Coordinates of C-alpha atoms in Angstrom, one line a residue:
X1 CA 18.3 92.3 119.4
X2 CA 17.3 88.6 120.1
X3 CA 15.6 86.7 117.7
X4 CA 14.2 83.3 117.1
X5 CA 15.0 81.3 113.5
X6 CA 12.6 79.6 111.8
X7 CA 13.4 76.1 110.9
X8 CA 14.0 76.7 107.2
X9 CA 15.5 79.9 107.9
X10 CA 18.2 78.2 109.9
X11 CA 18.8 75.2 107.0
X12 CA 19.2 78.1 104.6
X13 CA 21.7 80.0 106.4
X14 CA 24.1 76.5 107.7
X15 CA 24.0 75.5 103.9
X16 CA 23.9 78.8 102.0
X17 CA 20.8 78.2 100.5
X18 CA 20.1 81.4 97.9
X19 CA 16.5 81.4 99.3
X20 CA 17.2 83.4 102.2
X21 CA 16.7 86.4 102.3
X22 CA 19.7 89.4 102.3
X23 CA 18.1 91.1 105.2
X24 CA 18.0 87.5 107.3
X25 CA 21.5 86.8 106.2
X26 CA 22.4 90.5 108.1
X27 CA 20.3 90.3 111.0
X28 CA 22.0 87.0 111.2
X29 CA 25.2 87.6 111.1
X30 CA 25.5 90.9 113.0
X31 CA 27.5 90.1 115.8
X32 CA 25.0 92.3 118.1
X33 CA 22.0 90.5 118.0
X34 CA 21.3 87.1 119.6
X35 CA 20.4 84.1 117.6
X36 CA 17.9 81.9 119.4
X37 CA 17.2 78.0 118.0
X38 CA 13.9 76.4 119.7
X39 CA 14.4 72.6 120.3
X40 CA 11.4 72.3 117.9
X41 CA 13.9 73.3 114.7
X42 CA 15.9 70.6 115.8
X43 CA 12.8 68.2 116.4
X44 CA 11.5 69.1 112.7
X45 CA 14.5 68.3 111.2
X46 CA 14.8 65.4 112.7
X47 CA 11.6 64.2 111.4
X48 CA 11.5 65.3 108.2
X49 CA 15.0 63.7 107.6
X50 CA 13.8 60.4 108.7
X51 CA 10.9 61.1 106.7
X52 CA 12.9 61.2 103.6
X53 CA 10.7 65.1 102.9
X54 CA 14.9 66.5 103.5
X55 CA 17.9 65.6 102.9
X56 CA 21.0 67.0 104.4
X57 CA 24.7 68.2 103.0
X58 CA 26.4 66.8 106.4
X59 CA 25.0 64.5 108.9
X60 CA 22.6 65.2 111.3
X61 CA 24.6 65.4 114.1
X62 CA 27.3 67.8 112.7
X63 CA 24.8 70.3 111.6
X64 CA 23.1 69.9 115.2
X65 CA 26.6 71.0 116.5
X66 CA 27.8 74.0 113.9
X67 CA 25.0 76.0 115.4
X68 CA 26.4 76.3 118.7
X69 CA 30.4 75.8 117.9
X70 CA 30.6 77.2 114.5
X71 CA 27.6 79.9 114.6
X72 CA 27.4 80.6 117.9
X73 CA 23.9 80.5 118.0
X74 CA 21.9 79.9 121.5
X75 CA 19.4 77.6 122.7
X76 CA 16.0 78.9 123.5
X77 CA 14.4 75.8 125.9
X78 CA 10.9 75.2 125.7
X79 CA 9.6 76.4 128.9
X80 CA 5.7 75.6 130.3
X81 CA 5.6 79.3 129.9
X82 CA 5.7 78.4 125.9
X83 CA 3.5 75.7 125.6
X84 CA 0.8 77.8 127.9
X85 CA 0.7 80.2 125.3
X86 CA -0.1 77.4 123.1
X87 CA -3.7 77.0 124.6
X88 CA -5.2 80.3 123.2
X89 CA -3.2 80.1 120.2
X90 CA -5.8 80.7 117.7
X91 CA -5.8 78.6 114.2
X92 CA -6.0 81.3 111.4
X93 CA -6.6 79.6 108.1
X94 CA -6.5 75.9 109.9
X95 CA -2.9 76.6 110.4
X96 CA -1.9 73.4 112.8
X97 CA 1.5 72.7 112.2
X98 CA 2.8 71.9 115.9
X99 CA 6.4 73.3 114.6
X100 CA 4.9 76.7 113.4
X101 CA 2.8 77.2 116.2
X102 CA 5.3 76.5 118.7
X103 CA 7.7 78.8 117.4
X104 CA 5.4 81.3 117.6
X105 CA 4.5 80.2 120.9
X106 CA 8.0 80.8 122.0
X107 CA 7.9 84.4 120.2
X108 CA 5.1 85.7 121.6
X109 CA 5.9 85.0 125.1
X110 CA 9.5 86.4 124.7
X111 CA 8.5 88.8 122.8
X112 CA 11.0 88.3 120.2
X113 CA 10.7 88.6 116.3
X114 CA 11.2 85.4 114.4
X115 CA 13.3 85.0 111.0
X116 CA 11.0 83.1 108.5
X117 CA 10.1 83.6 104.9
X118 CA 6.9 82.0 106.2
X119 CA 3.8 84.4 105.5
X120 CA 1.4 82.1 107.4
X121 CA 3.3 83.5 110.8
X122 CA 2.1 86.5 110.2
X123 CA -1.9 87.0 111.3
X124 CA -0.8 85.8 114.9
X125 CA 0.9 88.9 115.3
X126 CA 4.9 87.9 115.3
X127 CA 6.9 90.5 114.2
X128 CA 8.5 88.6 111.4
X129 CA 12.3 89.6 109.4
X130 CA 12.7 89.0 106.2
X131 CA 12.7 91.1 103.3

């Protein structure tokens, strides 16, 4: 099964964060199913590092690299395939957050389920692992 991670989701698992979930620490880790990381996880950490909003256990650049050489995880590229299924993307609630809604984007045109403990993912119609 392929799969996208969500940007916490993927903190959680690289620094064993007890928040995540049992079921996304399985669908994780089963050597069957591909892990796919949008550029846009990468982009939001980033940010929110040099924003001071997160701090991380190693530096940015080591964690960047772990999820391809230690986790094996794969690069999903933002395609204009993606960002055109960001046009009629609606807004439920006033949900704008570009990182959300490119993820889901990137879901919805590959049709792939993302791992996110993120509820506000869910009235676009992503499948969504979790619990």
């Amino acid at each position: 099964m392929r799969v996208l991670l969500d940007t916490h989701t993927l903190i959680w698992y690289a620094f064993a964060d007890p928040q995540l979930s049992a079921t996304a620490r399985t669908v994780i880790m089963d050597p069957l199913n591909e892990i796919l990381i949008s550029p846009v996880s990468y982009w939001e950490i980033a940010i929110k590092v040099s924003l001071g909003k997160w701090q991380l256990q190693q530096s940015y650049e080591d964690l960047i690299d772990s999820l391809w050489t230690v986790y094996g995880f794969q690069i999903l590229p933002i395609l204009p395939k993606h960002t055109a299924g960001l046009i009629h993307l609606p807004y439920p609630a006033k949900h704008h957050d570009p990182f959300d809604r490119l993820l889901i984007a990137q879901a919805m045109v590959e049709a792939i389920p993302v791992v996110s403990a993120d509820t506000k993912f869910d009235p676009y119609g992503v499948p969504r692992i979790w619990d």
